[in-house]
Backbone as ProteinMPNN parsed JSONL, in Angstrom:
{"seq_chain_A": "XXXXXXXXXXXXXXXXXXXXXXXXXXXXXXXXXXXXXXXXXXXXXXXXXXXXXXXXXXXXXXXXXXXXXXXXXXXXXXXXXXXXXXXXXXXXXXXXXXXXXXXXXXXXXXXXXXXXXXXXXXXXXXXXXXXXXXXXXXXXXXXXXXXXXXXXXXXXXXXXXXXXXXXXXXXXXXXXXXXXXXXXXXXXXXXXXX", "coords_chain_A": {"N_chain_A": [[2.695, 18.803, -9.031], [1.202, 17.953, -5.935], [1.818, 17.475, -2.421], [-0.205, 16.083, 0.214], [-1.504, 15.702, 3.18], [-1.19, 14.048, 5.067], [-0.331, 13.344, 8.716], [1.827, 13.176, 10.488], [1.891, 11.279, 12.838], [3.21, 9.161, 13.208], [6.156, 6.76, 13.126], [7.28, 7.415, 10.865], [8.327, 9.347, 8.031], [7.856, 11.329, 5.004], [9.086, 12.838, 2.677], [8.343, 16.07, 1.143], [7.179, 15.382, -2.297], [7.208, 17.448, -4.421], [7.087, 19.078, -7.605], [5.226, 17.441, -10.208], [4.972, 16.522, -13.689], [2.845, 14.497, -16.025], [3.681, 11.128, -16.716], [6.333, 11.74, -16.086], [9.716, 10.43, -14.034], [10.018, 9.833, -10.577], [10.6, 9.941, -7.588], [9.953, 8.618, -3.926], [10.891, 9.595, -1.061], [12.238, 9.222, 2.076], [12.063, 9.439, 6.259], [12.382, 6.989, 8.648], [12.109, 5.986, 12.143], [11.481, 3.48, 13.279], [12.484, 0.688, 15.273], [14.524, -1.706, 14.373], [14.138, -1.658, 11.523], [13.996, -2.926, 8.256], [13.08, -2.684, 5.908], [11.006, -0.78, 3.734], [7.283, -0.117, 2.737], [6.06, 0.511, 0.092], [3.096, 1.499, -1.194], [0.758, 2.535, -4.139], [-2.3, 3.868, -4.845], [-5.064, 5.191, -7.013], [-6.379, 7.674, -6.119], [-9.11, 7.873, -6.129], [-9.79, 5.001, -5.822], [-8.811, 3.937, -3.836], [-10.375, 5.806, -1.769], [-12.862, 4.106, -2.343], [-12.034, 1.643, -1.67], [-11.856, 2.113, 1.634], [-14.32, 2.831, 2.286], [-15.745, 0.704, 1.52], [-14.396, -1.225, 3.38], [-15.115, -0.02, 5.909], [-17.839, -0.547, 6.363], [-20.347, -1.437, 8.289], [-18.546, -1.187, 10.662], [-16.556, -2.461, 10.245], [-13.798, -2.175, 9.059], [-11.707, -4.077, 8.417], [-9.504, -5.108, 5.581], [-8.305, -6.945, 2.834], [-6.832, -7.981, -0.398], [-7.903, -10.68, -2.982], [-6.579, -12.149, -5.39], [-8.443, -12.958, -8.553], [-8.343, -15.15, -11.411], [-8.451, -15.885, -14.29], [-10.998, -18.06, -16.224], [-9.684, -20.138, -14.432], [-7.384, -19.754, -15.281], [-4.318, -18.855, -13.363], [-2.221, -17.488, -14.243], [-2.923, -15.364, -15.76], [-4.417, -12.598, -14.462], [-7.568, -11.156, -14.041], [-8.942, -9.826, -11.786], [-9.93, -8.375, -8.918], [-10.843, -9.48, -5.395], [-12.019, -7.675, -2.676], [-11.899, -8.67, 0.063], [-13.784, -8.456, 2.874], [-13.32, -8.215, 6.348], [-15.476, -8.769, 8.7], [-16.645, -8.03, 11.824], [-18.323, -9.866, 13.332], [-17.088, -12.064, 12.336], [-17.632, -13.085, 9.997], [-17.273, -13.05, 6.264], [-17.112, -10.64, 3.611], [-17.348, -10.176, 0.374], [-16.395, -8.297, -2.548], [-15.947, -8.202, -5.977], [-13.506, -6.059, -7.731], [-11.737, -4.163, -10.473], [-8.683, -4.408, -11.409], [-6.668, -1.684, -10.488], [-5.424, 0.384, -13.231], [-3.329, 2.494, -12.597], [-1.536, 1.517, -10.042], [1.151, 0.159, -7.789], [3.062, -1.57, -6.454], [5.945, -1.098, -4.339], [9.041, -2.269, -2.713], [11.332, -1.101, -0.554], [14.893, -1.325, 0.252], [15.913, 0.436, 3.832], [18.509, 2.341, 5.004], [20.795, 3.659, 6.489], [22.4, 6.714, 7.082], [25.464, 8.441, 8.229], [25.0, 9.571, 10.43], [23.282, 8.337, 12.247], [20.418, 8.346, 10.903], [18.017, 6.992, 9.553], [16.918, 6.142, 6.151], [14.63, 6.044, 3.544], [14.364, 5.365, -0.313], [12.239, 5.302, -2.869], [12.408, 5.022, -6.074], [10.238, 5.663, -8.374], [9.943, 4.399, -11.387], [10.292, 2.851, -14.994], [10.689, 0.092, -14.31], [9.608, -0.277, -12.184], [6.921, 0.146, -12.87], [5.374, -0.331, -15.85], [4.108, 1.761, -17.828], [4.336, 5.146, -17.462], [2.917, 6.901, -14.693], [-0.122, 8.428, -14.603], [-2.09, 11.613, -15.597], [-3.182, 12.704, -12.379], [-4.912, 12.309, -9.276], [-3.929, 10.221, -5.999], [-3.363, 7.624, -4.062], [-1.037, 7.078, -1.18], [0.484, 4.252, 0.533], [2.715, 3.951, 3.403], [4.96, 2.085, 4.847], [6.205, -0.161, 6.975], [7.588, -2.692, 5.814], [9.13, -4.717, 6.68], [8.984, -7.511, 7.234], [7.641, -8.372, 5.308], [7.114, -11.071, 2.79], [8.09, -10.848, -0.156], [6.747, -11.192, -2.871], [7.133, -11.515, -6.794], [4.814, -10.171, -9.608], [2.486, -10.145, -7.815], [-0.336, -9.338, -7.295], [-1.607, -6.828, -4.691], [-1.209, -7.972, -1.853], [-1.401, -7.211, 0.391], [-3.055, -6.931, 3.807], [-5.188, -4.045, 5.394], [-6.098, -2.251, 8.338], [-8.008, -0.014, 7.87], [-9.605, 1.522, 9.854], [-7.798, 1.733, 12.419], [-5.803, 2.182, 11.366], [-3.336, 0.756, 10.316], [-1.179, -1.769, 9.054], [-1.247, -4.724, 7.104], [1.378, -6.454, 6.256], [2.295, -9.202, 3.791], [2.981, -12.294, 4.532], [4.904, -14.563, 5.859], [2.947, -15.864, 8.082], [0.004, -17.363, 9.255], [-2.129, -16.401, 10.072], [-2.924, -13.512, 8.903], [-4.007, -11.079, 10.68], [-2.753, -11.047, 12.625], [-1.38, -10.09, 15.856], [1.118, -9.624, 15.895], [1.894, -9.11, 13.101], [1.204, -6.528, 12.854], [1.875, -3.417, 11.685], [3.268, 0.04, 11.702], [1.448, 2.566, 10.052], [1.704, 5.349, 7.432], [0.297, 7.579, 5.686], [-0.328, 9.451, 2.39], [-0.835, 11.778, 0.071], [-0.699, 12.79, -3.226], [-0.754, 14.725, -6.413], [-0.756, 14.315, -10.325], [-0.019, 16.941, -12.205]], "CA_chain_A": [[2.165, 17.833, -8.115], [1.326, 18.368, -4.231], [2.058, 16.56, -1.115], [-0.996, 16.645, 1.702], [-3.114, 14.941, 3.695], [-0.457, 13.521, 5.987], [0.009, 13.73, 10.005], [3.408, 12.726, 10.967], [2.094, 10.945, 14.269], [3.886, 7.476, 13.428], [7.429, 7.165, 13.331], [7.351, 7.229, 9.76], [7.697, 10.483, 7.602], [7.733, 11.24, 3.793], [9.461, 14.199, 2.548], [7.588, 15.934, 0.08], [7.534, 15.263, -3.433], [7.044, 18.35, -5.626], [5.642, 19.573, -8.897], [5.635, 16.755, -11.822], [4.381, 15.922, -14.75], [2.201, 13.01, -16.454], [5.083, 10.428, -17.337], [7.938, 12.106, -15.192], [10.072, 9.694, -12.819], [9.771, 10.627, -9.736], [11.156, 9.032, -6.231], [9.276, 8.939, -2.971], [11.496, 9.854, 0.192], [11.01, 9.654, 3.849], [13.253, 8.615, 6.882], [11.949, 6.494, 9.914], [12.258, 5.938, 13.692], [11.346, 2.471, 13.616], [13.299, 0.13, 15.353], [14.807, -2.848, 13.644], [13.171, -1.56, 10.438], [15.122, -3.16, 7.598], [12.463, -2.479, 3.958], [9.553, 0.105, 3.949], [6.603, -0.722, 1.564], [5.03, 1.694, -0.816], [2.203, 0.925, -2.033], [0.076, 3.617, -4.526], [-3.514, 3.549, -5.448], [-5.461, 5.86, -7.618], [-7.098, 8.138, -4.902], [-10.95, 7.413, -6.06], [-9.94, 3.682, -5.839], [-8.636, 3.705, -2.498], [-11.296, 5.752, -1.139], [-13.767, 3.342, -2.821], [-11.669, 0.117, -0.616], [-11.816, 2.787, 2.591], [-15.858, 2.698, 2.795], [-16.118, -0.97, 1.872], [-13.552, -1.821, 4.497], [-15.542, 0.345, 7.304], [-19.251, -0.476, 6.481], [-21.034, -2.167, 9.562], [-17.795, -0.559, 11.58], [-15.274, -3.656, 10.292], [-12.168, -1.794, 9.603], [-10.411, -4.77, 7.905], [-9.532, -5.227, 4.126], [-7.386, -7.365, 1.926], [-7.383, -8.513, -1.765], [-7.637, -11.421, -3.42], [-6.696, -12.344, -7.232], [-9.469, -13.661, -9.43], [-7.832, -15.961, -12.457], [-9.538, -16.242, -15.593], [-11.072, -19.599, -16.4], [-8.888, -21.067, -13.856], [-5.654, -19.489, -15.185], [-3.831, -18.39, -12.662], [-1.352, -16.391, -14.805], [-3.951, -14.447, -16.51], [-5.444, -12.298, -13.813], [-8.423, -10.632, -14.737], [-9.013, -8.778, -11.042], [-9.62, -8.71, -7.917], [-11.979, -9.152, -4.606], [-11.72, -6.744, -2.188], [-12.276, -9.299, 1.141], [-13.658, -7.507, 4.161], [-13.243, -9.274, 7.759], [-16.688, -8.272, 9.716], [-16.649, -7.942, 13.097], [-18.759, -10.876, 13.631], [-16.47, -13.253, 11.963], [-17.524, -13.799, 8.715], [-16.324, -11.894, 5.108], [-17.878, -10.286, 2.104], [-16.762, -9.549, -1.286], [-16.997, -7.183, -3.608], [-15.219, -7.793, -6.915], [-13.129, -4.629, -8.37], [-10.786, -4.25, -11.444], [-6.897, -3.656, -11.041], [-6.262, 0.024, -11.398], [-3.896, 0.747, -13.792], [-2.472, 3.188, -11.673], [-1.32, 0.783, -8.949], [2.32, 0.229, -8.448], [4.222, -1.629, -4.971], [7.553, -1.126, -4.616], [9.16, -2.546, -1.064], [12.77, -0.856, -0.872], [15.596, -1.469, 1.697], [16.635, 1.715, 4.604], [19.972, 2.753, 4.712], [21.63, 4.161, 7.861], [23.521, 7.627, 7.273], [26.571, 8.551, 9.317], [24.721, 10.495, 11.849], [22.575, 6.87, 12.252], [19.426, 8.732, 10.266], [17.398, 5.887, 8.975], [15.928, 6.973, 5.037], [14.629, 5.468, 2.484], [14.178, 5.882, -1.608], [11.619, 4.423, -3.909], [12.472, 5.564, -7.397], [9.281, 5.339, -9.338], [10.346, 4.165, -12.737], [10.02, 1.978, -15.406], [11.124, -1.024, -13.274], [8.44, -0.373, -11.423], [5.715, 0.303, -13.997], [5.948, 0.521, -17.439], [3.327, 2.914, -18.434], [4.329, 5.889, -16.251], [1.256, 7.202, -13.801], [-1.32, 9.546, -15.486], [-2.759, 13.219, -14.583], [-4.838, 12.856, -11.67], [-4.837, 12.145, -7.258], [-3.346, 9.388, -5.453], [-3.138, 7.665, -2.34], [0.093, 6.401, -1.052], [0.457, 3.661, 2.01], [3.919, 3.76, 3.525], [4.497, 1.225, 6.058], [7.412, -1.031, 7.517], [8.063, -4.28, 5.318], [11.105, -5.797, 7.267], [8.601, -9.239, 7.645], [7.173, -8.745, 4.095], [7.473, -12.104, 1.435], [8.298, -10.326, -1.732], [6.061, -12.118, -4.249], [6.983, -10.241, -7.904], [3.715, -10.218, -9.876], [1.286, -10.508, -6.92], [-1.321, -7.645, -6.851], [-2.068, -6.391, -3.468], [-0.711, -9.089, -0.935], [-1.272, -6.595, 1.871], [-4.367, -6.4, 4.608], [-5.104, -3.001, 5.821], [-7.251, -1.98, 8.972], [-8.434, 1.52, 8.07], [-9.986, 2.592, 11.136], [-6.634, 1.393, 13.397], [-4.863, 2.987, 10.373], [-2.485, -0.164, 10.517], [-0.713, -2.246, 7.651], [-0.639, -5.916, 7.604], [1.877, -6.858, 5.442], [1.774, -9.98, 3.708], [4.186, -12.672, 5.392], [4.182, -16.364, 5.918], [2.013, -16.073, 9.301], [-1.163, -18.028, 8.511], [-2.766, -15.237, 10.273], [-2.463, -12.027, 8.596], [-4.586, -10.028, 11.133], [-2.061, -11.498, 14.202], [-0.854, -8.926, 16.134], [2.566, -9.799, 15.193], [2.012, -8.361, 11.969], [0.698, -5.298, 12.834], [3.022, -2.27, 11.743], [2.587, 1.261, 11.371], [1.006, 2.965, 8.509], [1.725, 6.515, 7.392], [-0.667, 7.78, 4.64], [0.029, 10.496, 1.958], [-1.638, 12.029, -1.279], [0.023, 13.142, -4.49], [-1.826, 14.734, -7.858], [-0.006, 14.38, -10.915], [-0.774, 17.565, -13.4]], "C_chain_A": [[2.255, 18.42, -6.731], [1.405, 17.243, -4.046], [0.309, 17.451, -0.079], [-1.527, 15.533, 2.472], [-2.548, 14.058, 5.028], [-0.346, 13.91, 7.679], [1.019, 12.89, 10.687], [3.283, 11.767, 12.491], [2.8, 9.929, 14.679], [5.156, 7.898, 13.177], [8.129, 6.539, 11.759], [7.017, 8.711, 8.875], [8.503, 10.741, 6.261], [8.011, 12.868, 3.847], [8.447, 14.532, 1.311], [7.819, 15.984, -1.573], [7.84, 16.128, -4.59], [6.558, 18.483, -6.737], [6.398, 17.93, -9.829], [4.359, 16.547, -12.762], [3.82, 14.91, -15.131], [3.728, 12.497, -16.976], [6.678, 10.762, -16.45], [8.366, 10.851, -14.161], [10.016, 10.22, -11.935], [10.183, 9.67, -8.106], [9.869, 9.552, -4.77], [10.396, 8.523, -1.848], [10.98, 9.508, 1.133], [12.708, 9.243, 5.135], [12.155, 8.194, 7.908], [12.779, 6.366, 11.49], [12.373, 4.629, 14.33], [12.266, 1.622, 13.936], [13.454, -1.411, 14.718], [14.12, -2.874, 12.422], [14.5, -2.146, 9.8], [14.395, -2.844, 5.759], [11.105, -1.657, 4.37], [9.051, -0.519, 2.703], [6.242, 0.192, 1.141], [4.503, 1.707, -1.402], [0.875, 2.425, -2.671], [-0.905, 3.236, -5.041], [-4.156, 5.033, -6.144], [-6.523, 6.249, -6.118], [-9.174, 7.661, -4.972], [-10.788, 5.97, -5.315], [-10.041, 3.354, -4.371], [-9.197, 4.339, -1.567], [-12.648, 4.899, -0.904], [-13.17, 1.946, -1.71], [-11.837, 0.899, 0.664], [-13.741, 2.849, 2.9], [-16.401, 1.483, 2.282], [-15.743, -1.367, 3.073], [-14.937, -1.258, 5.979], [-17.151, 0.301, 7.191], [-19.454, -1.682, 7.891], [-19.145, -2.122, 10.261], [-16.669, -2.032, 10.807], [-13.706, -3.096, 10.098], [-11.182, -2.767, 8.398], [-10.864, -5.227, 6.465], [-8.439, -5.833, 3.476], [-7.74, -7.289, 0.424], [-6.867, -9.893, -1.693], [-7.748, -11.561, -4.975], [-7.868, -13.686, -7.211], [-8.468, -14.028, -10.812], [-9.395, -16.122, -13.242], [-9.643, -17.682, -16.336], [-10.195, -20.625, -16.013], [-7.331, -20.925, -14.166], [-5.305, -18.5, -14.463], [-3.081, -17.66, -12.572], [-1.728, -15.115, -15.766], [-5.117, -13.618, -15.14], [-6.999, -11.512, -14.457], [-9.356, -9.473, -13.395], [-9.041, -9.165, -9.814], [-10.628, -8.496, -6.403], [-11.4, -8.37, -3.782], [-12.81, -7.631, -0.595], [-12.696, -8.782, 2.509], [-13.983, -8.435, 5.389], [-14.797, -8.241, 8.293], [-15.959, -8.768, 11.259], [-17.355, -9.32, 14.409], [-18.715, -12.336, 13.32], [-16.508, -13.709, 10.339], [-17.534, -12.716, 7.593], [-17.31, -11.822, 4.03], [-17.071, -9.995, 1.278], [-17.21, -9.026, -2.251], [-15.945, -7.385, -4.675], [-14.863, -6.529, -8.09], [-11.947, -5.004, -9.788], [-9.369, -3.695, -11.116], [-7.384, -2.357, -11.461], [-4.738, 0.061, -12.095], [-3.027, 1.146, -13.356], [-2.067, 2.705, -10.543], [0.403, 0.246, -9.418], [2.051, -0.313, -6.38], [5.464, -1.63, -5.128], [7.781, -1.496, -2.703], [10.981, -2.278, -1.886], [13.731, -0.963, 0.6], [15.34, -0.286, 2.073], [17.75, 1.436, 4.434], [19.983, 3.754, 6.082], [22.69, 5.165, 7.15], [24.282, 7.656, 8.803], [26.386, 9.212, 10.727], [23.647, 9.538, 12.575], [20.991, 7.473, 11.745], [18.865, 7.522, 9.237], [16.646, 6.185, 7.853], [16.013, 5.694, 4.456], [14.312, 6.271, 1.164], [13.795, 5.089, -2.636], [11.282, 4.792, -5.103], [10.996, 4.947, -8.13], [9.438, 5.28, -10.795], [9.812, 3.005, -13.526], [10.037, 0.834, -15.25], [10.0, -0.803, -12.572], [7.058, -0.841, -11.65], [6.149, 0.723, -15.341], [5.631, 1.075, -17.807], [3.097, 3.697, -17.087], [2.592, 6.572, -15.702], [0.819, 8.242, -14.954], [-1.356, 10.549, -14.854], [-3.727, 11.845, -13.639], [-4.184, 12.592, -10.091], [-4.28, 10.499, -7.267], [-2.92, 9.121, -4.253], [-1.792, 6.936, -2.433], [0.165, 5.617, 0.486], [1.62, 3.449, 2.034], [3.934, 2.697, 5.139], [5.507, 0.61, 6.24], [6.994, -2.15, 6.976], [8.919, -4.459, 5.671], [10.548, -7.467, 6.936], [8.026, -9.523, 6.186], [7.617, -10.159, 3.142], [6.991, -11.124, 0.371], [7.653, -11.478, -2.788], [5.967, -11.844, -5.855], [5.728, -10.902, -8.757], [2.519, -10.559, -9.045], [0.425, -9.431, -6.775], [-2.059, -7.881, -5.576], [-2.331, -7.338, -2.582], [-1.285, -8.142, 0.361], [-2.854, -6.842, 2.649], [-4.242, -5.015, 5.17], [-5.876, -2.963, 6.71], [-7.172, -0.482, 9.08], [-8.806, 2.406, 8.862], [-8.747, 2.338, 12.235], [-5.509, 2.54, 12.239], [-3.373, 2.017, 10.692], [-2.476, -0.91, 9.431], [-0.688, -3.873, 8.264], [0.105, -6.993, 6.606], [1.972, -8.721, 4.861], [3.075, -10.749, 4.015], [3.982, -13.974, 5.153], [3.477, -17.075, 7.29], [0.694, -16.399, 8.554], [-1.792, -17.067, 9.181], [-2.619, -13.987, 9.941], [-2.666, -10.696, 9.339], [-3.647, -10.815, 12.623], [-1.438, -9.992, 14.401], [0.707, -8.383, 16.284], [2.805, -8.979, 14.128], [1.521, -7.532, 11.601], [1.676, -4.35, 12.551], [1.93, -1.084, 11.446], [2.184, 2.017, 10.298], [1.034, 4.63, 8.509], [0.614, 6.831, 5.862], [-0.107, 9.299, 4.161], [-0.207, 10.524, 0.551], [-0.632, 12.904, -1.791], [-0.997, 13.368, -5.444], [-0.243, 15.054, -8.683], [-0.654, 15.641, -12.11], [-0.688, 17.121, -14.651]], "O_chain_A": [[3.139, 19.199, -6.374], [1.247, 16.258, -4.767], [-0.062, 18.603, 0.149], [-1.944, 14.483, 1.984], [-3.291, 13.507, 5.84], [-0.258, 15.131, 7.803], [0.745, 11.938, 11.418], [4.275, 11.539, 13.183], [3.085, 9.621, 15.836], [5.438, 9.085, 13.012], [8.995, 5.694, 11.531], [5.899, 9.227, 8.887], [9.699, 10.448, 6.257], [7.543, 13.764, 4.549], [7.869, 13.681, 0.634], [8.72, 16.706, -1.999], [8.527, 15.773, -5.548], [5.461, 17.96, -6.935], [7.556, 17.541, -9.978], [3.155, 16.451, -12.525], [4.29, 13.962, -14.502], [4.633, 13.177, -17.459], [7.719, 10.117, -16.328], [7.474, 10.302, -13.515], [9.931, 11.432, -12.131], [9.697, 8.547, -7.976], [9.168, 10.563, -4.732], [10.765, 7.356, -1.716], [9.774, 9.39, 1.351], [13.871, 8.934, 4.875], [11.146, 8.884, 8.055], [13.946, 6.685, 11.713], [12.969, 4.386, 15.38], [13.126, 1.511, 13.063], [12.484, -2.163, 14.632], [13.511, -3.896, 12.104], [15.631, -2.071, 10.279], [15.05, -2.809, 4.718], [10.333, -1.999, 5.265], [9.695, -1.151, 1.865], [5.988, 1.034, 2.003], [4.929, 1.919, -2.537], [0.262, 3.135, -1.874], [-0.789, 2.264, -5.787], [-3.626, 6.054, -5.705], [-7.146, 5.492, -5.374], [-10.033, 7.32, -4.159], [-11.501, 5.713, -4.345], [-10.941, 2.747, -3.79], [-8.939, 3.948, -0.428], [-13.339, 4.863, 0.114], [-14.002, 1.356, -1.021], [-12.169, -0.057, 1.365], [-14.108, 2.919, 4.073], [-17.554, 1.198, 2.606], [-16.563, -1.837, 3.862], [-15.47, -2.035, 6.772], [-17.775, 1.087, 7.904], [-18.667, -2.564, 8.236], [-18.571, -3.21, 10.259], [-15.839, -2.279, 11.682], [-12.713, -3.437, 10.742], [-10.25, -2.339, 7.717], [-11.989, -5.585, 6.115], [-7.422, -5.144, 3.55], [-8.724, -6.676, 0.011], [-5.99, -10.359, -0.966], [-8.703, -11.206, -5.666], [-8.109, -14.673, -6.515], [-7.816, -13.076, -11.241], [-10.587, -16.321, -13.01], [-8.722, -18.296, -16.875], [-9.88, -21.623, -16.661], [-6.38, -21.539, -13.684], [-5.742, -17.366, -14.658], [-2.824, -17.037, -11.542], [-1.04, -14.239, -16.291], [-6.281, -13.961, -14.929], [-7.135, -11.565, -15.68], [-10.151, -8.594, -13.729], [-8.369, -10.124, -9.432], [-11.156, -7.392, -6.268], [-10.195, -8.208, -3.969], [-13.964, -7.344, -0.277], [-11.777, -8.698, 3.324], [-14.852, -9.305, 5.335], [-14.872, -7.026, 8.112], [-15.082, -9.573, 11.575], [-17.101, -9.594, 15.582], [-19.434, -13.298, 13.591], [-15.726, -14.406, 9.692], [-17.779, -11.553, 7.912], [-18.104, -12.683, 3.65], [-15.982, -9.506, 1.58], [-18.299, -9.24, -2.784], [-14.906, -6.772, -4.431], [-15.596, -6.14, -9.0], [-11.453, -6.124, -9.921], [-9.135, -2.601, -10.602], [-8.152, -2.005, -12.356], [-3.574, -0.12, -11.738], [-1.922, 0.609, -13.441], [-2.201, 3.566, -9.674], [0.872, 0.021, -10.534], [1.365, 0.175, -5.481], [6.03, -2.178, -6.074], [7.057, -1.163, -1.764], [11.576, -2.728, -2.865], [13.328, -0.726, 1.739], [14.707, 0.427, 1.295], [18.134, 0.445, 3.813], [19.049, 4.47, 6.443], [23.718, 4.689, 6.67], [23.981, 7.216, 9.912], [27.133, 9.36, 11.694], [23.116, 10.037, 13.568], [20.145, 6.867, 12.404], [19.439, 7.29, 8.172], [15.522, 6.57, 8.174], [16.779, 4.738, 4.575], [14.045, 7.472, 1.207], [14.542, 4.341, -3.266], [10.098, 4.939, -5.404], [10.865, 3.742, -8.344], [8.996, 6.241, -11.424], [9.021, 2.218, -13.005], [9.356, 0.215, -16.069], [9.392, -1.873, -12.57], [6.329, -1.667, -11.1], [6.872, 1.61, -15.794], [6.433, 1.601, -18.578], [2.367, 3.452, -16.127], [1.511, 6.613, -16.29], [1.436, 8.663, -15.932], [-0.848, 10.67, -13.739], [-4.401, 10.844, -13.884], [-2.976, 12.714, -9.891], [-4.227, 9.757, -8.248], [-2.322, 9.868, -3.479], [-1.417, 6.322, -3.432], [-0.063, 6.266, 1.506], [2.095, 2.854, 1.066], [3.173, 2.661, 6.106], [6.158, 0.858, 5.225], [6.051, -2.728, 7.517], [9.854, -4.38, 4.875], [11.262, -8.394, 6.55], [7.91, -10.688, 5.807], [8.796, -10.08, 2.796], [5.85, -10.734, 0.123], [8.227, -12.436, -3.306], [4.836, -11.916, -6.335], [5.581, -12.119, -8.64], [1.603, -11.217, -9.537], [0.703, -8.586, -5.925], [-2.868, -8.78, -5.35], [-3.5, -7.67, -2.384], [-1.576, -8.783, 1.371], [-3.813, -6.924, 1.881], [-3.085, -4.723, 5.474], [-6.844, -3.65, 6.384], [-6.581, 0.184, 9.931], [-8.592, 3.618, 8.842], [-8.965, 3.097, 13.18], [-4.701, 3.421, 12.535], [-2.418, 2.551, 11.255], [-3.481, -0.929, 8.72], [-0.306, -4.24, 9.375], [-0.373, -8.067, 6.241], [1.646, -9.518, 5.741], [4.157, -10.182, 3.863], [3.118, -14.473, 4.432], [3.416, -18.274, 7.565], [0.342, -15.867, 7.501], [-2.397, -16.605, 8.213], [-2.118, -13.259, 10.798], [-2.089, -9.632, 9.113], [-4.315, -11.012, 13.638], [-1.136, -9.111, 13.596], [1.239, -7.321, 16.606], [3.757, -8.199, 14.11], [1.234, -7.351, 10.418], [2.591, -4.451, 13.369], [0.732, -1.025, 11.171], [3.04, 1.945, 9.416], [0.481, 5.232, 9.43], [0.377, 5.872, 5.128], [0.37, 10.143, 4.92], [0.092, 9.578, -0.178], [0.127, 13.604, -1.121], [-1.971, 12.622, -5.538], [0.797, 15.577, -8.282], [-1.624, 15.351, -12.811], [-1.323, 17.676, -15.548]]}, "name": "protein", "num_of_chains": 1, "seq": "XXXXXXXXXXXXXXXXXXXXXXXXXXXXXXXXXXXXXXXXXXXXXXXXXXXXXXXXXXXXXXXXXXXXXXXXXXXXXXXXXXXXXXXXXXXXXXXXXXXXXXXXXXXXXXXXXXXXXXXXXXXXXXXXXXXXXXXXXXXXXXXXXXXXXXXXXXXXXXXXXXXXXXXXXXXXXXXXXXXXXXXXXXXXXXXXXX"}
């Protein structure tokens, strides 16, 4: 496996991962800068996928992208996928419905303060995580400051993203998700699994 695609300009940085295998566990590192950080998020998408939400998000220049779950015949515990909501610029939203990727995994893990006050974190990718470990192939990874995050377990893709700001907007209990409250920083970073 490689590490690339990253530019360290936020105060957020991911050590790199190294060679693995289809099925291998595998942790994702990093330490931050951020102040009063208390949970980073790590959220992984299958690299086609998340280029595929990266030129929805920025058609007619909009920038901004969430999801929303689709329920099957009204059950709400049966998803079946998911829209891919884009904010326009001129106020009003389109949708494009997509299918979960298998390969999709969030994990939100505390920091930890070493003795020299070095702020890291460590998001073991395991069966706790996902049960059918990742596959061969690319992958995007969004690392980002969850301190304000609501942990929702079984929620697929709570987050908003604005791709061209390259900013995270984690999902919270602000009825505005795009407030500028809940703007944090977003580090970005690709992984292939051989």
């Amino acid at each position: 496996m490689c590490l690339a695609g990253f530019v360290s300009a936020s105060n957020i940085t991911v050590d790199p991962i190294g060679s693995l295998s289809a099925g291998e566990k595998f942790s994702i590192t990093g330490t931050t800068t951020i102040d009063k950080v208390k949970k980073i998020g790590i959220e992984i998408f299958p690299k086609k996928f998340w280029d595929d939400v990266v030129a929805y998000a920025k058609e007619d220049n909009a920038g901004r992208i969430r999801f929303k779950e689709l329920s099957s015949a009204g059950d709400s515990t049966n998803q079946t996928g998911i829209n891919m909501v884009r904010f326009n610029p001129d106020g009003t939203q389109a949708y494009q419905t997509v299918d979960i990727p298998k390969d999709y995994a969030l994990v939100i893990v505390p920091v930890k303060k070493d003795a020299s006050g070095k702020v890291t974190f460590n998001a073991e990718i395991n069966e706790k995580v996902k049960k059918i470990p990742f596959q061969r192939g690319k992958y995007h990874v969004n690392v980002y400051d969850a301190s304000m995050e609501i942990e929702r377990p079984g929620t697929i893709m709570p987050n908003g993203w604005d791709v061209i700001k390259k900013k995270a907007y984690p999902s919270t209990t602000l009825s505005n998700i795009w407030d500028t409250k809940n703007e944090k920083e977003l580090e970005y970073v690709e992984f292939t699994i051989q």
